[in-house]
Amino acid sequence: MTKNVITVSPEEDIAIVFDLLNRYKISRIIVIKENKPLGIITGRDIIPQRNFLNIDGHGREVENEGKRNRKLTVSNFTTPMTVKDIMTPNPLIIGEESSIDEAAKLMIENRISGIPVINKFQNLAGIITKKDIIRAIFDVGKKVKM
């Protein structure tokens, strides 16, 4: 589990979220209110909003040697939108006492790659991702010698 989680409030502008995703090279941000997970927002939630994006500053997509230039920046957002407008509400969550097996099963069954982890007070404690599960398996594998 990753304990230091980047979070935003539901009222945050999506341009800020986009910047955080890029700056920290992460694929999801947990939306919280009073330290309780309300939703989750990913790059995939933002990209479909391309109707609200101004790719070249003039409302048209930029051509780059015959291919679309899809590099977006914070300045590309022309319509103010907040996290609550596009977040996935009521994210699947898991308790911090849950096993890696339970987390992996939930990810597979729900086709997701990260789950917010909560403590006994329902407050955000961290996030578990596919990368965390792979690390755990690798660490166990290192201890088992043939």
Coordinates of N, CA and C in Angstrom, one line a residue:
M1 N 0.8 -1.2 0.0 CA 0.0 0.0 0.0 C 0.9 1.2 0.0
T2 N 0.5 2.2 -0.7 CA 1.1 3.5 -0.7 C 0.4 4.4 0.2
K3 N 1.1 4.9 1.2 CA 0.5 5.7 2.3 C 0.4 7.2 1.9
N4 N 1.4 7.8 1.3 CA 1.4 9.2 0.9 C 0.6 9.3 -0.4
V5 N -0.7 9.6 -0.3 CA -1.5 9.7 -1.5 C -1.8 11.1 -1.9
I6 N -1.8 11.4 -3.2 CA -2.2 12.7 -3.7 C -3.7 12.7 -3.7
T7 N -4.3 13.7 -3.1 CA -5.8 13.8 -3.1 C -6.2 15.2 -3.5
V8 N -7.5 15.3 -3.9 CA -8.1 16.6 -4.2 C -9.5 16.6 -3.6
S9 N -10.0 17.8 -3.5 CA -11.4 18.0 -3.1 C -12.3 18.0 -4.3
P10 N -13.6 17.7 -4.1 CA -14.5 17.7 -5.2 C -14.6 19.0 -6.0
E11 N -14.3 20.1 -5.3 CA -14.4 21.4 -5.9 C -13.2 21.9 -6.7
E12 N -12.2 21.1 -6.7 CA -10.9 21.4 -7.3 C -11.1 21.5 -8.9
D13 N -10.5 22.4 -9.5 CA -10.5 22.5 -11.0 C -9.8 21.3 -11.6
I14 N -10.3 20.8 -12.7 CA -9.7 19.6 -13.3 C -8.3 20.0 -13.9
A15 N -8.1 21.2 -14.2 CA -6.8 21.6 -14.7 C -5.7 21.3 -13.7
I16 N -6.1 21.5 -12.4 CA -5.1 21.2 -11.3 C -4.9 19.7 -11.2
V17 N -5.9 19.0 -11.4 CA -5.8 17.5 -11.4 C -4.9 17.0 -12.5
F18 N -5.1 17.6 -13.7 CA -4.3 17.2 -14.8 C -2.8 17.5 -14.5
D19 N -2.6 18.7 -13.9 CA -1.2 19.0 -13.6 C -0.6 18.0 -12.6
L20 N -1.4 17.7 -11.5 CA -0.9 16.7 -10.5 C -0.6 15.4 -11.1
L21 N -1.5 14.9 -12.0 CA -1.3 13.6 -12.7 C 0.1 13.6 -13.4
N22 N 0.3 14.7 -14.1 CA 1.6 14.8 -14.9 C 2.8 15.0 -14.0
R23 N 2.7 15.9 -13.0 CA 3.8 16.2 -12.2 C 4.3 15.0 -11.4
Y24 N 3.3 14.2 -10.8 CA 3.7 13.1 -10.0 C 3.8 11.8 -10.8
K25 N 3.4 11.8 -12.1 CA 3.5 10.6 -12.9 C 2.6 9.5 -12.3
I26 N 1.4 9.9 -12.0 CA 0.4 8.9 -11.4 C -0.8 8.8 -12.4
S27 N -1.6 7.8 -12.2 CA -2.7 7.6 -13.1 C -4.1 7.9 -12.5
R28 N -4.1 8.1 -11.2 CA -5.3 8.3 -10.5 C -5.1 9.2 -9.3
I29 N -6.2 9.9 -8.9 CA -6.1 10.8 -7.7 C -7.5 10.5 -7.0
I30 N -7.3 10.3 -5.7 CA -8.5 10.1 -4.9 C -9.1 11.4 -4.5
V31 N -10.4 11.5 -4.6 CA -11.2 12.7 -4.2 C -11.7 12.4 -2.8
I32 N -11.4 13.4 -1.9 CA -11.8 13.2 -0.5 C -12.5 14.5 0.0
K33 N -13.3 14.2 1.0 CA -13.9 15.3 1.8 C -13.8 14.9 3.3
E34 N -13.2 15.7 4.1 CA -13.0 15.4 5.5 C -12.3 14.0 5.6
N35 N -11.3 13.8 4.8 CA -10.4 12.6 4.7 C -11.2 11.3 4.4
K36 N -12.4 11.4 3.9 CA -13.1 10.2 3.5 C -13.2 10.2 2.0
P37 N -12.9 9.0 1.4 CA -12.9 8.9 -0.1 C -14.4 9.1 -0.7
L38 N -14.5 10.1 -1.6 CA -15.8 10.3 -2.2 C -15.8 9.8 -3.6
G39 N -14.6 9.8 -4.2 CA -14.6 9.4 -5.7 C -13.1 9.2 -6.1
I40 N -13.0 9.0 -7.3 CA -11.6 8.8 -7.9 C -11.6 9.4 -9.3
I41 N -10.5 10.0 -9.7 CA -10.4 10.6 -11.0 C -9.1 10.2 -11.6
T42 N -9.2 9.8 -12.9 CA -8.0 9.3 -13.6 C -7.8 10.2 -14.9
G43 N -6.7 10.0 -15.5 CA -6.5 10.6 -16.8 C -7.5 10.3 -17.8
R44 N -8.0 9.1 -17.7 CA -9.0 8.6 -18.7 C -10.4 9.4 -18.5
D45 N -10.6 9.9 -17.2 CA -11.8 10.7 -17.0 C -11.6 12.0 -17.6
I46 N -10.4 12.5 -17.7 CA -10.2 13.9 -18.2 C -10.1 13.9 -19.7
I47 N -9.4 13.0 -20.3 CA -9.2 13.0 -21.8 C -10.6 13.0 -22.6
P48 N -11.6 12.3 -22.2 CA -12.9 12.4 -22.9 C -13.5 13.8 -22.9
Q49 N -13.0 14.6 -22.0 CA -13.5 16.0 -22.0 C -12.9 16.8 -23.1
R50 N -12.3 16.2 -24.1 CA -11.6 16.9 -25.1 C -12.5 17.9 -25.8
N51 N -13.8 17.8 -25.7 CA -14.8 18.8 -26.3 C -14.6 20.1 -25.6
F52 N -14.0 20.0 -24.4 CA -13.8 21.2 -23.6 C -12.4 21.7 -23.6
L53 N -11.6 21.1 -24.5 CA -10.1 21.4 -24.6 C -9.9 22.2 -25.8
N54 N -9.0 23.1 -25.7 CA -8.5 24.0 -26.8 C -7.1 23.6 -27.1
I55 N -7.0 22.6 -28.0 CA -5.7 22.0 -28.2 C -4.6 23.0 -28.7
D56 N -4.8 23.8 -29.7 CA -3.8 24.7 -30.2 C -4.0 26.1 -29.8
G57 N -5.0 26.4 -28.9 CA -5.2 27.8 -28.5 C -6.3 28.4 -29.4
H58 N -6.7 27.7 -30.5 CA -7.7 28.3 -31.4 C -8.8 27.4 -31.7
G59 N -9.0 26.3 -30.8 CA -10.1 25.5 -31.0 C -10.0 24.4 -32.0
R60 N -8.8 24.1 -32.5 CA -8.6 23.0 -33.4 C -7.4 22.2 -33.0
E61 N -7.4 20.9 -33.4 CA -6.3 20.0 -33.1 C -5.1 20.4 -33.9
V62 N -3.9 20.2 -33.3 CA -2.7 20.5 -34.0 C -2.3 19.3 -34.8
E63 N -1.9 19.4 -36.0 CA -1.3 18.3 -36.8 C 0.2 18.4 -36.7
N64 N 0.8 17.2 -36.4 CA 2.3 17.2 -36.3 C 2.8 16.1 -37.1
E65 N 3.3 16.4 -38.3 CA 3.9 15.5 -39.3 C 2.9 14.4 -39.6
G66 N 1.6 14.8 -39.8 CA 0.6 13.8 -40.2 C -0.1 13.1 -39.0
K67 N 0.4 13.4 -37.8 CA -0.2 12.7 -36.7 C -0.7 13.8 -35.7
R68 N -1.7 13.5 -35.0 CA -2.2 14.4 -34.0 C -1.3 14.6 -32.9
N69 N -1.1 15.9 -32.5 CA -0.3 16.2 -31.3 C -1.2 16.2 -30.2
R70 N -1.1 15.2 -29.3 CA -2.1 15.0 -28.2 C -1.5 15.5 -26.9
K71 N -0.4 16.2 -26.9 CA 0.2 16.7 -25.7 C -0.7 17.9 -25.1
L72 N -1.2 17.6 -24.0 CA -2.1 18.6 -23.3 C -1.4 19.3 -22.2
T73 N -1.7 20.5 -21.9 CA -1.2 21.2 -20.8 C -2.3 21.9 -20.0
V74 N -2.1 22.4 -18.9 CA -3.1 23.0 -18.1 C -3.7 24.2 -18.8
S75 N -3.0 24.9 -19.7 CA -3.5 26.0 -20.4 C -4.5 25.6 -21.5
N76 N -4.6 24.2 -21.8 CA -5.5 23.7 -22.8 C -6.9 23.7 -22.4
F77 N -7.2 23.8 -21.1 CA -8.6 23.7 -20.6 C -9.2 25.1 -20.7
T78 N -10.3 25.1 -21.5 CA -11.0 26.4 -21.8 C -12.2 26.6 -21.0
T79 N -12.9 25.5 -20.6 CA -14.1 25.6 -19.9 C -13.8 25.1 -18.4
P80 N -14.1 26.0 -17.5 CA -13.9 25.6 -16.1 C -14.7 24.4 -15.7
M81 N -14.1 23.3 -15.2 CA -14.8 22.2 -14.8 C -14.2 21.8 -13.4
T82 N -15.0 21.2 -12.6 CA -14.5 20.8 -11.3 C -14.4 19.2 -11.3
V83 N -13.7 18.7 -10.3 CA -13.5 17.3 -10.1 C -14.9 16.6 -10.0
K84 N -15.8 17.2 -9.2 CA -17.1 16.5 -9.0 C -17.9 16.4 -10.3
D85 N -17.5 17.2 -11.4 CA -18.2 17.1 -12.7 C -17.9 15.8 -13.4
I86 N -16.7 15.3 -13.2 CA -16.2 14.1 -14.0 C -15.7 13.0 -13.2
M87 N -15.6 13.1 -11.9 CA -15.0 12.0 -11.1 C -16.0 10.8 -11.1
T88 N -15.4 9.6 -10.8 CA -16.2 8.4 -10.6 C -16.6 8.4 -9.1
P89 N -17.9 8.6 -8.8 CA -18.2 8.7 -7.3 C -18.3 7.3 -6.7
N90 N -18.3 7.3 -5.4 CA -18.4 6.1 -4.6 C -17.4 5.0 -5.0
P91 N -16.1 5.3 -4.9 CA -15.2 4.3 -5.4 C -15.2 3.0 -4.6
L92 N -14.8 2.0 -5.2 CA -14.6 0.7 -4.5 C -13.5 1.0 -3.5
I93 N -13.7 0.5 -2.3 CA -12.7 0.7 -1.2 C -12.4 -0.6 -0.6
I94 N -11.2 -0.6 0.1 CA -10.9 -1.8 0.9 C -10.3 -1.4 2.2
G95 N -10.5 -2.2 3.2 CA -10.0 -1.9 4.5 C -8.5 -2.2 4.6
E96 N -7.8 -1.5 5.5 CA -6.3 -1.7 5.6 C -6.0 -3.0 6.2
E97 N -7.0 -3.7 6.8 CA -6.7 -5.0 7.4 C -6.9 -6.1 6.3
S98 N -7.3 -5.8 5.1 CA -7.6 -6.7 4.1 C -6.3 -7.3 3.5
S99 N -6.3 -8.5 2.9 CA -5.1 -9.1 2.4 C -4.8 -8.6 1.0
I100 N -3.6 -8.9 0.5 CA -3.2 -8.6 -0.9 C -4.1 -9.4 -1.8
D101 N -4.4 -10.6 -1.4 CA -5.3 -11.5 -2.3 C -6.6 -10.9 -2.5
E102 N -7.2 -10.3 -1.4 CA -8.5 -9.7 -1.5 C -8.4 -8.5 -2.5
A103 N -7.4 -7.7 -2.3 CA -7.2 -6.5 -3.2 C -7.1 -6.9 -4.6
A104 N -6.2 -7.9 -4.9 CA -6.0 -8.4 -6.3 C -7.3 -8.9 -6.9
K105 N -8.1 -9.7 -6.1 CA -9.3 -10.2 -6.6 C -10.3 -9.1 -6.9
L106 N -10.4 -8.1 -6.1 CA -11.3 -6.9 -6.4 C -10.9 -6.2 -7.7
M107 N -9.6 -6.0 -7.8 CA -9.1 -5.4 -9.0 C -9.4 -6.2 -10.3
I108 N -9.2 -7.5 -10.2 CA -9.5 -8.3 -11.4 C -11.0 -8.3 -11.7
E109 N -11.8 -8.5 -10.7 CA -13.2 -8.6 -10.9 C -13.8 -7.3 -11.4
N110 N -13.3 -6.2 -11.0 CA -13.8 -4.9 -11.3 C -13.0 -4.2 -12.4
R111 N -12.0 -4.8 -12.9 CA -11.2 -4.3 -14.0 C -10.6 -2.9 -13.7
I112 N -10.1 -2.8 -12.5 CA -9.5 -1.6 -12.0 C -8.0 -1.8 -11.6
S113 N -7.3 -0.8 -11.5 CA -5.8 -1.0 -11.2 C -5.4 -0.3 -9.9
G114 N -6.4 0.2 -9.2 CA -6.0 0.8 -7.9 C -7.3 1.0 -7.0
I115 N -7.1 0.8 -5.7 CA -8.2 0.8 -4.8 C -7.8 1.7 -3.6
P116 N -8.6 2.7 -3.2 CA -8.4 3.4 -2.0 C -8.5 2.5 -0.8
V117 N -7.6 2.7 0.2 CA -7.6 1.9 1.4 C -8.0 2.8 2.6
I118 N -9.0 2.3 3.4 CA -9.5 3.0 4.5 C -9.1 2.4 5.8
N119 N -9.1 3.2 6.9 CA -8.8 2.7 8.2 C -10.2 2.4 8.9
K120 N -10.1 2.0 10.2 CA -11.3 1.6 10.9 C -12.3 2.8 11.1
F121 N -11.8 4.0 10.9 CA -12.7 5.2 11.0 C -13.2 5.6 9.7
Q122 N -13.0 4.8 8.6 CA -13.4 5.1 7.3 C -12.6 6.2 6.6
N123 N -11.5 6.6 7.2 CA -10.7 7.7 6.7 C -9.7 7.0 5.7
L124 N -9.2 7.8 4.7 CA -8.3 7.4 3.8 C -6.9 7.0 4.4
A125 N -6.5 5.8 4.2 CA -5.2 5.4 4.8 C -4.1 5.3 3.7
G126 N -4.5 5.1 2.5 CA -3.6 4.9 1.4 C -4.3 4.4 0.1
I127 N -3.5 3.9 -0.8 CA -4.0 3.3 -2.0 C -3.2 2.1 -2.3
I128 N -3.9 1.0 -2.8 CA -3.1 -0.2 -3.2 C -3.3 -0.3 -4.7
T129 N -2.2 -0.5 -5.4 CA -2.3 -0.5 -6.9 C -1.7 -1.9 -7.4
K130 N -1.8 -2.1 -8.7 CA -1.3 -3.3 -9.3 C 0.2 -3.4 -9.0
K131 N 0.9 -2.2 -9.0 CA 2.3 -2.2 -8.8 C 2.6 -2.6 -7.4
D132 N 1.8 -2.2 -6.4 CA 2.0 -2.7 -5.0 C 1.9 -4.2 -4.9
I133 N 0.9 -4.8 -5.6 CA 0.7 -6.2 -5.5 C 1.9 -6.9 -6.2
I134 N 2.4 -6.4 -7.3 CA 3.5 -7.1 -8.0 C 4.7 -7.0 -7.1
R135 N 4.9 -5.9 -6.4 CA 6.1 -5.7 -5.5 C 6.0 -6.8 -4.3
A136 N 4.7 -6.9 -3.8 CA 4.5 -7.9 -2.7 C 4.9 -9.3 -3.2
I137 N 4.4 -9.7 -4.4 CA 4.7 -11.0 -4.9 C 6.2 -11.2 -5.1
F138 N 6.8 -10.2 -5.7 CA 8.3 -10.2 -5.9 C 9.0 -10.4 -4.6
D139 N 8.6 -9.6 -3.6 CA 9.3 -9.7 -2.3 C 9.2 -11.1 -1.7
V140 N 8.0 -11.7 -1.8 CA 7.8 -13.1 -1.3 C 8.6 -14.1 -2.1
G141 N 8.7 -13.9 -3.4 CA 9.4 -14.7 -4.3 C 10.9 -14.7 -4.0
K142 N 11.4 -13.5 -3.6 CA 12.8 -13.4 -3.2 C 13.2 -14.2 -2.0
K143 N 12.2 -14.4 -1.1 CA 12.5 -15.1 0.1 C 12.4 -16.6 -0.1
V144 N 11.7 -17.1 -1.1 CA 11.5 -18.5 -1.4 C 12.7 -18.9 -2.3
K145 N 13.5 -19.8 -1.8 CA 14.7 -20.2 -2.7 C 14.5 -21.7 -3.1
M146 N 14.8 -22.0 -4.3 CA 14.7 -23.4 -4.7 C 16.0 -24.1 -4.7

